[in-house]
Amino acid sequence: MIATVRLLLALWGVVVIYIDPPEPNRLKGLIYLTLLGYCVYSVVIYFLSVRRSPILPFKSLHWIDLAWYVPLIALSNGTNSVFFYFFFFVILVASFEWGFSSGLRVTVASAVLFTIVGYVTAPARPEFQFNRFLLRPIYLLALGYLIAFWGGLQSRLRARLQLMKEVTILSNPRFGVERTIQSALESLRSSYQADSCLLILPKSQAGQPIRMYGSSHEGAYNLHRADQNSPDARNPSCEITEEVARVFLTASPAHAVIYRKGSPGEILLYDTKTGDLTKGDPKSSTFISALKGKSCFSVPVYYRAQPVGRLYIVSGARRIDYADIEFVLQVMEQVTRVLENIRLVDSLASDAAGQERRKIAQDIHDSVIQPYIGLQFGLAAVKQKLESGADVLNEVKELLALTNGEIADLRNYVGGLRRGESPRDIFVPAVRRFASKFSEATGLNVEVKASDDLPIYDRLAAELFQMIEEGLSNVRRHSTSSYAKVEIGVKDGHLEMQLINARLKRLGEVSFTPRSIADRAAALGGQTVVYADENNDTVVCVQIPL
């Protein structure tokens, strides 16, 4: 876009000079030659820009343009030159592309060069217009300063948006705390063109909240650092004692600090709560000697509205104002939220892993150990018959058939889940098959009463199947009942499973609650109740919200 505008300015300059030639006429040839040279230069820059050529000196192009405009103004009426307004093109480019400092330098250079050229080429009185000679440099300085200020503001806002974008991209738990902090510090250091960036945070213990600095609790701190000489280094944090940390932690945690080196130096304290500005004493600031007297600015780092650490940006090339302090506070607030999210995700992952280990233990107990207990009973019966010399071939065949059947059921169930079959299509038939084979193996009469269209999802189906296996195994081992009934249905928005068996007459009130079944139901947000019904049967009732 800039190259296109430059080319259009050059071409329209030729058109304007052709329509209305400037005075004196004897210099018309030099003006045309200079304009044609500027047109050729603009065409070359345009094509190089379109091709995105790396040889273009982008940061110097506005100075080259300024060098072209000086002879054009000198050859065309000096202070009355129509090319005077070309100066605003270079001021705009320098300001909006490279910031306030660059725009201000071009503004001052343009005003000085225009004044010198106007004075050297000024005609004798009365043709010399002194008012234009004075006013036009003032126009350049006033309007150029405004343009530089607005351009620098836009450039700064663009840099801030880029920095916030980089910090937002860091919001990924897989990066971990150390890498997130290091990347954020490097982004801050690069944005402010600083030598280094330091972050002091208390060392948090697992399962404990981050403590506020300035509290009475002593402990170690972590020092994180990003340096200009090694921006890509993944420096792990180093642990420092509280005594060393106090060198960097100011007496007032709520104050931001700006230190400008000099003799003796200047310290400004900015209250981040009230916005008040006060001067500090450089002699009482211990961090100055620790940073070898370099200029810096520092802001507190907050965690849940409490100051916990401090950030230092050392030897920045840009001058810091109060808007920068507020912005860096916002950046660090975002970073601390990211760190909190990472710690939360790590904690959830650890808890989930623990729950998964407990669930696997329950699954092994219910799905693997229980069938082996049944096999143990069968093998004990075979052993007794062998000792008595009886024929055990039929019992061995039954045990082998039971084992093969259980393996086939398990494979079919897992295979159905892998194929993506709906649990309601495979759950109830699987329960019926299991009950039938359980009856054949143990002699316990098992009845299943359930609808084939139960609203059940994957995890609920797996957990409920395990509960039924555990419940029937408990009936087989802990009672003398000759029958068991499994009823599954929906009642008041809950999936209800009842396991019913005859209660031992010698027992009084029901007092046994199966722990494994109760734990599984609680993990699903449900509850387990054991009671005696009107037939004096024991009922294990599991209710799980849908």
mmCIF file of C-alpha atoms in Angstrom, residues 27-360:
data_model
loop_
_atom_site.group_PDB
_atom_site.id
_atom_site.type_symbol
_atom_site.label_atom_id
_atom_site.label_comp_id
_atom_site.label_asym_id
_atom_site.label_seq_id
_atom_site.Cartn_x
_atom_site.Cartn_y
_atom_site.Cartn_z
ATOM 1 C CA LEU A 27 15.149 24.929 -13.849
ATOM 2 C CA LYS A 28 12.255 23.097 -15.491
ATOM 3 C CA GLY A 29 14.541 20.497 -17.012
ATOM 4 C CA LEU A 30 16.169 19.672 -13.665
ATOM 5 C CA ILE A 31 12.739 19.352 -12.034
ATOM 6 C CA TYR A 32 11.560 16.912 -14.723
ATOM 7 C CA LEU A 33 14.783 14.941 -14.411
ATOM 8 C CA THR A 34 14.469 14.729 -10.621
ATOM 9 C CA LEU A 35 10.797 13.734 -10.850
ATOM 10 C CA LEU A 36 11.501 11.083 -13.464
ATOM 11 C CA GLY A 37 14.297 9.706 -11.259
ATOM 12 C CA TYR A 38 11.863 9.598 -8.339
ATOM 13 C CA CYS A 39 9.303 7.815 -10.549
ATOM 14 C CA VAL A 40 11.859 5.180 -11.549
ATOM 15 C CA TYR A 41 12.845 4.760 -7.903
ATOM 16 C CA SER A 42 9.138 4.396 -6.925
ATOM 17 C CA VAL A 43 8.516 1.786 -9.641
ATOM 18 C CA VAL A 44 11.526 -0.270 -8.491
ATOM 19 C CA ILE A 45 10.385 -0.106 -4.854
ATOM 20 C CA TYR A 46 6.838 -1.055 -5.905
ATOM 21 C CA PHE A 47 7.903 -4.208 -7.756
ATOM 22 C CA LEU A 48 10.317 -5.206 -4.996
ATOM 23 C CA SER A 49 7.493 -4.751 -2.463
ATOM 24 C CA VAL A 50 5.085 -6.859 -4.532
ATOM 25 C CA ARG A 51 7.683 -9.617 -4.685
ATOM 26 C CA ARG A 52 8.396 -9.156 -0.954
ATOM 27 C CA SER A 53 12.087 -8.878 -1.682
ATOM 28 C CA PRO A 54 14.358 -9.241 1.357
ATOM 29 C CA ILE A 55 16.805 -6.638 -0.035
ATOM 30 C CA LEU A 56 14.424 -3.744 0.647
ATOM 31 C CA PRO A 57 15.689 -1.525 3.496
ATOM 32 C CA PHE A 58 12.198 -0.954 4.903
ATOM 33 C CA LYS A 59 13.388 1.015 7.950
ATOM 34 C CA SER A 60 15.313 3.466 5.727
ATOM 35 C CA LEU A 61 12.869 4.035 2.851
ATOM 36 C CA HIS A 62 11.226 7.105 4.418
ATOM 37 C CA TRP A 63 14.675 8.712 4.820
ATOM 38 C CA ILE A 64 15.421 8.022 1.138
ATOM 39 C CA ASP A 65 12.073 9.627 0.239
ATOM 40 C CA LEU A 66 13.016 12.660 2.330
ATOM 41 C CA ALA A 67 16.290 12.891 0.435
ATOM 42 C CA TRP A 68 14.344 13.034 -2.862
ATOM 43 C CA TYR A 69 11.973 15.760 -1.630
ATOM 44 C CA VAL A 70 14.702 18.208 -0.596
ATOM 45 C CA PRO A 71 16.045 18.818 -4.171
ATOM 46 C CA LEU A 72 12.472 18.888 -5.546
ATOM 47 C CA ILE A 73 11.564 21.698 -3.145
ATOM 48 C CA ALA A 74 14.859 23.507 -3.784
ATOM 49 C CA LEU A 75 14.297 23.444 -7.557
ATOM 50 C CA SER A 76 10.591 24.490 -7.393
ATOM 51 C CA ASN A 77 10.092 27.832 -5.674
ATOM 52 C CA GLY A 78 11.516 26.867 -2.279
ATOM 53 C CA THR A 79 9.051 27.853 0.441
ATOM 54 C CA ASN A 80 6.256 28.108 -2.160
ATOM 55 C CA SER A 81 6.919 24.620 -3.574
ATOM 56 C CA VAL A 82 3.940 22.368 -4.269
ATOM 57 C CA PHE A 83 6.076 19.442 -3.087
ATOM 58 C CA PHE A 84 5.990 20.764 0.485
ATOM 59 C CA TYR A 85 3.102 18.382 1.300
ATOM 60 C CA PHE A 86 5.217 15.369 0.338
ATOM 61 C CA PHE A 87 6.853 15.766 3.744
ATOM 62 C CA PHE A 88 3.660 14.547 5.409
ATOM 63 C CA PHE A 89 3.892 11.293 3.467
ATOM 64 C CA VAL A 90 7.257 10.402 5.023
ATOM 65 C CA ILE A 91 6.086 11.533 8.472
ATOM 66 C CA LEU A 92 3.002 9.290 8.217
ATOM 67 C CA VAL A 93 5.041 6.302 7.055
ATOM 68 C CA ALA A 94 7.693 6.719 9.756
ATOM 69 C CA SER A 95 5.109 7.247 12.523
ATOM 70 C CA PHE A 96 2.631 4.487 11.747
ATOM 71 C CA GLU A 97 5.222 1.926 10.710
ATOM 72 C CA TRP A 98 7.997 2.484 13.226
ATOM 73 C CA GLY A 99 6.474 4.421 16.102
ATOM 74 C CA PHE A 100 6.624 7.783 17.809
ATOM 75 C CA SER A 101 10.410 8.208 18.005
ATOM 76 C CA SER A 102 10.947 7.548 14.318
ATOM 77 C CA GLY A 103 8.070 9.843 13.332
ATOM 78 C CA LEU A 104 9.350 12.646 15.562
ATOM 79 C CA ARG A 105 12.882 12.378 14.130
ATOM 80 C CA VAL A 106 11.549 12.614 10.565
ATOM 81 C CA THR A 107 9.338 15.562 11.573
ATOM 82 C CA VAL A 108 12.244 17.529 13.029
ATOM 83 C CA ALA A 109 14.489 16.646 10.076
ATOM 84 C CA SER A 110 11.803 17.735 7.586
ATOM 85 C CA ALA A 111 11.239 21.064 9.358
ATOM 86 C CA VAL A 112 14.973 21.793 9.586
ATOM 87 C CA LEU A 113 15.687 20.844 5.954
ATOM 88 C CA PHE A 114 12.687 22.822 4.682
ATOM 89 C CA THR A 115 13.821 25.877 6.646
ATOM 90 C CA ILE A 116 17.381 25.635 5.330
ATOM 91 C CA VAL A 117 16.293 25.090 1.719
ATOM 92 C CA GLY A 118 13.689 27.863 1.974
ATOM 93 C CA TYR A 119 16.234 30.317 3.293
ATOM 94 C CA VAL A 120 18.908 29.415 0.727
ATOM 95 C CA THR A 121 16.511 29.566 -2.244
ATOM 96 C CA ALA A 122 14.459 32.551 -1.013
ATOM 97 C CA PRO A 123 14.147 35.352 -3.571
ATOM 98 C CA ALA A 124 14.961 38.928 -2.727
ATOM 99 C CA ARG A 125 12.288 41.263 -1.404
ATOM 100 C CA PRO A 126 9.532 42.026 -2.172
ATOM 101 C CA GLU A 127 8.942 38.567 -3.748
ATOM 102 C CA PHE A 128 10.116 36.821 -0.565
ATOM 103 C CA GLN A 129 7.066 35.808 1.517
ATOM 104 C CA PHE A 130 8.287 35.813 5.088
ATOM 105 C CA ASN A 131 5.003 34.547 6.521
ATOM 106 C CA ARG A 132 5.175 31.316 4.510
ATOM 107 C CA PHE A 133 8.798 30.903 5.441
ATOM 108 C CA LEU A 134 7.839 30.946 9.135
ATOM 109 C CA LEU A 135 4.476 29.204 9.067
ATOM 110 C CA ARG A 136 5.264 26.135 6.998
ATOM 111 C CA PRO A 137 7.998 24.785 9.346
ATOM 112 C CA ILE A 138 5.601 25.411 12.242
ATOM 113 C CA TYR A 139 2.908 23.436 10.361
ATOM 114 C CA LEU A 140 5.373 20.617 9.899
ATOM 115 C CA LEU A 141 6.393 20.559 13.561
ATOM 116 C CA ALA A 142 2.853 20.804 14.977
ATOM 117 C CA LEU A 143 1.077 18.433 12.617
ATOM 118 C CA GLY A 144 4.096 16.138 12.422
ATOM 119 C CA TYR A 145 4.167 15.824 16.201
ATOM 120 C CA LEU A 146 0.452 14.902 16.273
ATOM 121 C CA ILE A 147 0.943 12.385 13.480
ATOM 122 C CA ALA A 148 3.973 10.890 15.246
ATOM 123 C CA PHE A 149 2.038 10.674 18.516
ATOM 124 C CA TRP A 150 -0.975 8.964 16.949
ATOM 125 C CA GLY A 151 1.209 6.709 14.844
ATOM 126 C CA GLY A 152 3.285 5.759 17.869
ATOM 127 C CA LEU A 153 0.108 5.060 19.831
ATOM 128 C CA GLN A 154 -1.174 2.762 17.093
ATOM 129 C CA SER A 155 2.182 1.021 16.887
ATOM 130 C CA ARG A 156 2.214 0.534 20.655
ATOM 131 C CA LEU A 157 -1.350 -0.802 20.684
ATOM 132 C CA ARG A 158 -0.472 -3.191 17.873
ATOM 133 C CA ALA A 159 2.543 -4.445 19.847
ATOM 134 C CA ARG A 160 0.365 -4.881 22.934
ATOM 135 C CA LEU A 161 -2.227 -6.858 21.003
ATOM 136 C CA GLN A 162 0.528 -9.076 19.619
ATOM 137 C CA LEU A 163 1.899 -9.626 23.114
ATOM 138 C CA MET A 164 -1.551 -10.497 24.495
ATOM 139 C CA LYS A 165 -2.025 -12.881 21.576
ATOM 140 C CA GLU A 166 1.251 -14.628 22.386
ATOM 141 C CA VAL A 167 0.283 -14.907 26.050
ATOM 142 C CA THR A 168 -3.141 -16.282 25.097
ATOM 143 C CA ILE A 169 -1.548 -18.895 22.822
ATOM 144 C CA LEU A 170 0.466 -20.046 25.842
ATOM 145 C CA SER A 171 -2.803 -21.167 27.497
ATOM 146 C CA ASN A 172 -2.088 -24.811 26.856
ATOM 147 C CA PRO A 173 -1.715 -27.156 29.827
ATOM 148 C CA ARG A 174 0.582 -29.491 27.904
ATOM 149 C CA PHE A 175 3.326 -26.811 27.905
ATOM 150 C CA GLY A 176 3.695 -27.021 31.672
ATOM 151 C CA VAL A 177 4.378 -24.287 34.217
ATOM 152 C CA GLU A 178 8.101 -23.782 33.542
ATOM 153 C CA ARG A 179 7.792 -23.417 29.774
ATOM 154 C CA THR A 180 4.758 -21.147 30.079
ATOM 155 C CA ILE A 181 6.559 -18.765 32.429
ATOM 156 C CA GLN A 182 9.706 -18.771 30.297
ATOM 157 C CA SER A 183 7.783 -18.033 27.089
ATOM 158 C CA ALA A 184 5.803 -15.231 28.735
ATOM 159 C CA LEU A 185 8.975 -13.603 30.081
ATOM 160 C CA GLU A 186 10.682 -13.806 26.692
ATOM 161 C CA SER A 187 7.630 -12.238 25.011
ATOM 162 C CA LEU A 188 7.665 -9.363 27.516
ATOM 163 C CA ARG A 189 11.412 -8.859 27.160
ATOM 164 C CA SER A 190 11.203 -8.804 23.372
ATOM 165 C CA SER A 191 8.205 -6.460 23.332
ATOM 166 C CA TYR A 192 9.962 -3.886 25.519
ATOM 167 C CA GLN A 193 13.370 -4.460 23.885
ATOM 168 C CA ALA A 194 14.875 -5.104 27.310
ATOM 169 C CA ASP A 195 18.105 -6.790 28.326
ATOM 170 C CA SER A 196 16.433 -9.195 30.713
ATOM 171 C CA CYS A 197 13.190 -10.015 32.424
ATOM 172 C CA LEU A 198 12.988 -11.440 35.959
ATOM 173 C CA LEU A 199 10.077 -13.020 37.800
ATOM 174 C CA ILE A 200 10.193 -13.866 41.513
ATOM 175 C CA LEU A 201 7.457 -16.201 42.752
ATOM 176 C CA PRO A 202 7.119 -18.207 45.969
ATOM 177 C CA LYS A 203 7.756 -21.880 45.544
ATOM 178 C CA SER A 204 4.365 -23.563 45.793
ATOM 179 C CA GLN A 205 4.038 -26.939 47.415
ATOM 180 C CA ALA A 206 1.808 -29.659 46.030
ATOM 181 C CA GLY A 207 -1.702 -29.357 47.377
ATOM 182 C CA GLN A 208 -0.970 -25.970 49.030
ATOM 183 C CA PRO A 209 -1.991 -22.492 47.806
ATOM 184 C CA ILE A 210 0.621 -19.964 46.736
ATOM 185 C CA ARG A 211 1.459 -17.822 49.747
ATOM 186 C CA MET A 212 1.428 -14.044 49.727
ATOM 187 C CA TYR A 213 4.836 -12.417 49.998
ATOM 188 C CA GLY A 214 5.353 -10.172 52.929
ATOM 189 C CA SER A 215 3.637 -12.738 55.153
ATOM 190 C CA SER A 216 5.130 -14.221 58.259
ATOM 191 C CA HIS A 217 5.584 -17.641 56.669
ATOM 192 C CA GLU A 218 9.122 -18.221 55.528
ATOM 193 C CA GLY A 219 10.007 -20.361 52.572
ATOM 194 C CA ALA A 220 11.923 -20.627 49.328
ATOM 195 C CA TYR A 221 11.256 -18.648 46.159
ATOM 196 C CA ASN A 222 11.771 -19.405 42.487
ATOM 197 C CA LEU A 223 13.615 -16.966 40.243
ATOM 198 C CA HIS A 224 12.663 -17.163 36.550
ATOM 199 C CA ARG A 225 14.755 -15.280 33.990
ATOM 200 C CA ALA A 226 14.791 -14.436 30.274
ATOM 201 C CA ASP A 227 17.895 -12.787 28.777
ATOM 202 C CA GLN A 228 18.546 -11.034 25.494
ATOM 203 C CA ASN A 229 21.711 -13.055 24.899
ATOM 204 C CA SER A 230 19.866 -16.368 25.158
ATOM 205 C CA PRO A 231 16.212 -15.769 24.166
ATOM 206 C CA ASP A 232 15.657 -19.356 23.036
ATOM 207 C CA ALA A 233 17.196 -20.978 26.101
ATOM 208 C CA ARG A 234 14.851 -23.013 28.256
ATOM 209 C CA ASN A 235 16.397 -21.971 31.551
ATOM 210 C CA PRO A 236 14.797 -23.813 34.427
ATOM 211 C CA SER A 237 13.915 -21.714 37.423
ATOM 212 C CA CYS A 238 16.467 -21.514 40.186
ATOM 213 C CA GLU A 239 15.508 -21.681 43.827
ATOM 214 C CA ILE A 240 16.453 -18.749 46.046
ATOM 215 C CA THR A 241 15.986 -18.204 49.743
ATOM 216 C CA GLU A 242 13.575 -15.681 51.210
ATOM 217 C CA GLU A 243 16.520 -13.515 52.255
ATOM 218 C CA VAL A 244 17.689 -13.233 48.648
ATOM 219 C CA ALA A 245 14.114 -12.723 47.442
ATOM 220 C CA ARG A 246 13.681 -9.748 49.789
ATOM 221 C CA VAL A 247 16.290 -7.903 47.733
ATOM 222 C CA PHE A 248 13.800 -7.783 44.864
ATOM 223 C CA LEU A 249 10.545 -7.624 46.827
ATOM 224 C CA THR A 250 9.858 -4.017 47.785
ATOM 225 C CA ALA A 251 8.458 -3.031 51.157
ATOM 226 C CA SER A 252 5.093 -2.096 49.613
ATOM 227 C CA PRO A 253 3.764 -4.987 47.508
ATOM 228 C CA ALA A 254 1.045 -2.842 45.862
ATOM 229 C CA HIS A 255 3.496 -0.354 44.293
ATOM 230 C CA ALA A 256 4.954 -0.456 40.816
ATOM 231 C CA VAL A 257 8.498 0.899 40.625
ATOM 232 C CA ILE A 258 10.204 2.870 37.853
ATOM 233 C CA TYR A 259 13.948 3.397 38.237
ATOM 234 C CA ARG A 260 15.896 5.646 35.867
ATOM 235 C CA LYS A 261 19.626 5.476 36.281
ATOM 236 C CA GLY A 262 21.663 8.598 36.729
ATOM 237 C CA SER A 263 23.452 10.433 39.458
ATOM 238 C CA PRO A 264 22.075 9.601 41.942
ATOM 239 C CA GLY A 265 19.172 8.138 39.988
ATOM 240 C CA GLU A 266 15.421 8.531 40.205
ATOM 241 C CA ILE A 267 12.811 6.167 41.645
ATOM 242 C CA LEU A 268 9.095 6.654 41.105
ATOM 243 C CA LEU A 269 6.522 4.627 43.046
ATOM 244 C CA TYR A 270 3.139 4.130 41.414
ATOM 245 C CA ASP A 271 0.318 2.843 43.596
ATOM 246 C CA THR A 272 -1.527 0.262 41.488
ATOM 247 C CA LYS A 273 -4.611 0.573 43.720
ATOM 248 C CA THR A 274 -5.077 4.343 43.888
ATOM 249 C CA GLY A 275 -2.943 5.612 40.983
ATOM 250 C CA ASP A 276 -0.930 7.943 43.239
ATOM 251 C CA LEU A 277 2.639 8.767 42.261
ATOM 252 C CA THR A 278 5.417 9.378 44.798
ATOM 253 C CA LYS A 279 9.188 9.549 44.738
ATOM 254 C CA GLY A 280 11.305 6.928 46.434
ATOM 255 C CA ASP A 281 14.790 6.895 47.900
ATOM 256 C CA PRO A 282 17.341 5.124 45.649
ATOM 257 C CA LYS A 283 19.602 4.475 48.650
ATOM 258 C CA SER A 284 16.937 2.357 50.368
ATOM 259 C CA SER A 285 16.216 0.258 47.268
ATOM 260 C CA THR A 286 18.333 -2.871 47.487
ATOM 261 C CA PHE A 287 17.424 -4.150 44.032
ATOM 262 C CA ILE A 288 19.426 -1.370 42.310
ATOM 263 C CA SER A 289 22.779 -2.835 43.281
ATOM 264 C CA ALA A 290 21.541 -6.350 42.494
ATOM 265 C CA LEU A 291 20.707 -5.185 38.954
ATOM 266 C CA LYS A 292 24.076 -3.363 38.671
ATOM 267 C CA GLY A 293 22.442 0.050 38.529
ATOM 268 C CA LYS A 294 20.531 -0.594 35.312
ATOM 269 C CA SER A 295 17.274 1.189 34.594
ATOM 270 C CA CYS A 296 14.229 -0.973 35.139
ATOM 271 C CA PHE A 297 10.596 -1.022 36.017
ATOM 272 C CA SER A 298 8.832 -3.511 38.242
ATOM 273 C CA VAL A 299 5.218 -4.472 38.921
ATOM 274 C CA PRO A 300 3.674 -6.745 41.559
ATOM 275 C CA VAL A 301 2.279 -10.106 40.485
ATOM 276 C CA TYR A 302 -1.141 -10.912 41.884
ATOM 277 C CA TYR A 303 -2.765 -14.256 42.549
ATOM 278 C CA ARG A 304 -6.443 -14.166 43.523
ATOM 279 C CA ALA A 305 -6.183 -10.423 44.258
ATOM 280 C CA GLN A 306 -3.200 -10.947 46.594
ATOM 281 C CA PRO A 307 0.419 -9.960 45.744
ATOM 282 C CA VAL A 308 2.595 -13.060 45.578
ATOM 283 C CA GLY A 309 5.655 -12.030 43.564
ATOM 284 C CA ARG A 310 7.259 -9.361 41.432
ATOM 285 C CA LEU A 311 8.244 -8.866 37.809
ATOM 286 C CA TYR A 312 11.288 -6.849 36.657
ATOM 287 C CA ILE A 313 11.951 -5.606 33.116
ATOM 288 C CA VAL A 314 15.561 -4.416 33.004
ATOM 289 C CA SER A 315 17.171 -1.869 30.618
ATOM 290 C CA GLY A 316 14.267 -1.465 28.219
ATOM 291 C CA ALA A 317 14.901 0.627 25.113
ATOM 292 C CA ARG A 318 11.409 2.131 25.330
ATOM 293 C CA ARG A 319 10.439 4.773 27.852
ATOM 294 C CA ILE A 320 7.890 3.441 30.326
ATOM 295 C CA ASP A 321 4.778 5.380 31.294
ATOM 296 C CA TYR A 322 1.840 4.573 33.534
ATOM 297 C CA ALA A 323 -0.178 3.030 30.722
ATOM 298 C CA ASP A 324 2.638 0.486 30.320
ATOM 299 C CA ILE A 325 2.423 -0.371 34.011
ATOM 300 C CA GLU A 326 -1.316 -1.013 33.794
ATOM 301 C CA PHE A 327 -0.826 -3.092 30.663
ATOM 302 C CA VAL A 328 1.937 -5.243 32.151
ATOM 303 C CA LEU A 329 -0.252 -5.794 35.212
ATOM 304 C CA GLN A 330 -2.971 -7.121 32.898
ATOM 305 C CA VAL A 331 -0.475 -9.348 31.089
ATOM 306 C CA MET A 332 0.763 -10.853 34.352
ATOM 307 C CA GLU A 333 -2.808 -11.328 35.535
ATOM 308 C CA GLN A 334 -3.440 -13.342 32.384
ATOM 309 C CA VAL A 335 -0.232 -15.332 32.921
ATOM 310 C CA THR A 336 -1.128 -16.174 36.529
ATOM 311 C CA ARG A 337 -4.545 -17.367 35.366
ATOM 312 C CA VAL A 338 -2.883 -19.589 32.790
ATOM 313 C CA LEU A 339 -0.561 -20.986 35.465
ATOM 314 C CA GLU A 340 -3.511 -21.595 37.775
ATOM 315 C CA ASN A 341 -5.325 -23.432 34.980
ATOM 316 C CA ILE A 342 -2.255 -25.564 34.289
ATOM 317 C CA ARG A 343 -1.937 -26.484 37.973
ATOM 318 C CA LEU A 344 -5.667 -27.219 38.082
ATOM 319 C CA VAL A 345 -5.456 -29.471 35.023
ATOM 320 C CA ASP A 346 -2.435 -31.260 36.508
ATOM 321 C CA SER A 347 -4.346 -31.775 39.747
ATOM 322 C CA LEU A 348 -7.405 -33.035 37.885
ATOM 323 C CA ALA A 349 -5.231 -35.368 35.836
ATOM 324 C CA SER A 350 -3.629 -36.736 39.000
ATOM 325 C CA ASP A 351 -7.033 -37.195 40.623
ATOM 326 C CA ALA A 352 -8.389 -38.816 37.475
ATOM 327 C CA ALA A 353 -5.411 -41.177 37.372
ATOM 328 C CA GLY A 354 -6.022 -42.103 41.002
ATOM 329 C CA GLN A 355 -9.696 -42.690 40.358
ATOM 330 C CA GLU A 356 -8.855 -44.751 37.308
ATOM 331 C CA ARG A 357 -6.457 -46.889 39.345
ATOM 332 C CA ARG A 358 -9.179 -47.460 41.942
ATOM 333 C CA LYS A 359 -11.671 -48.299 39.200
ATOM 334 C CA ILE A 360 -9.249 -50.766 37.604
#
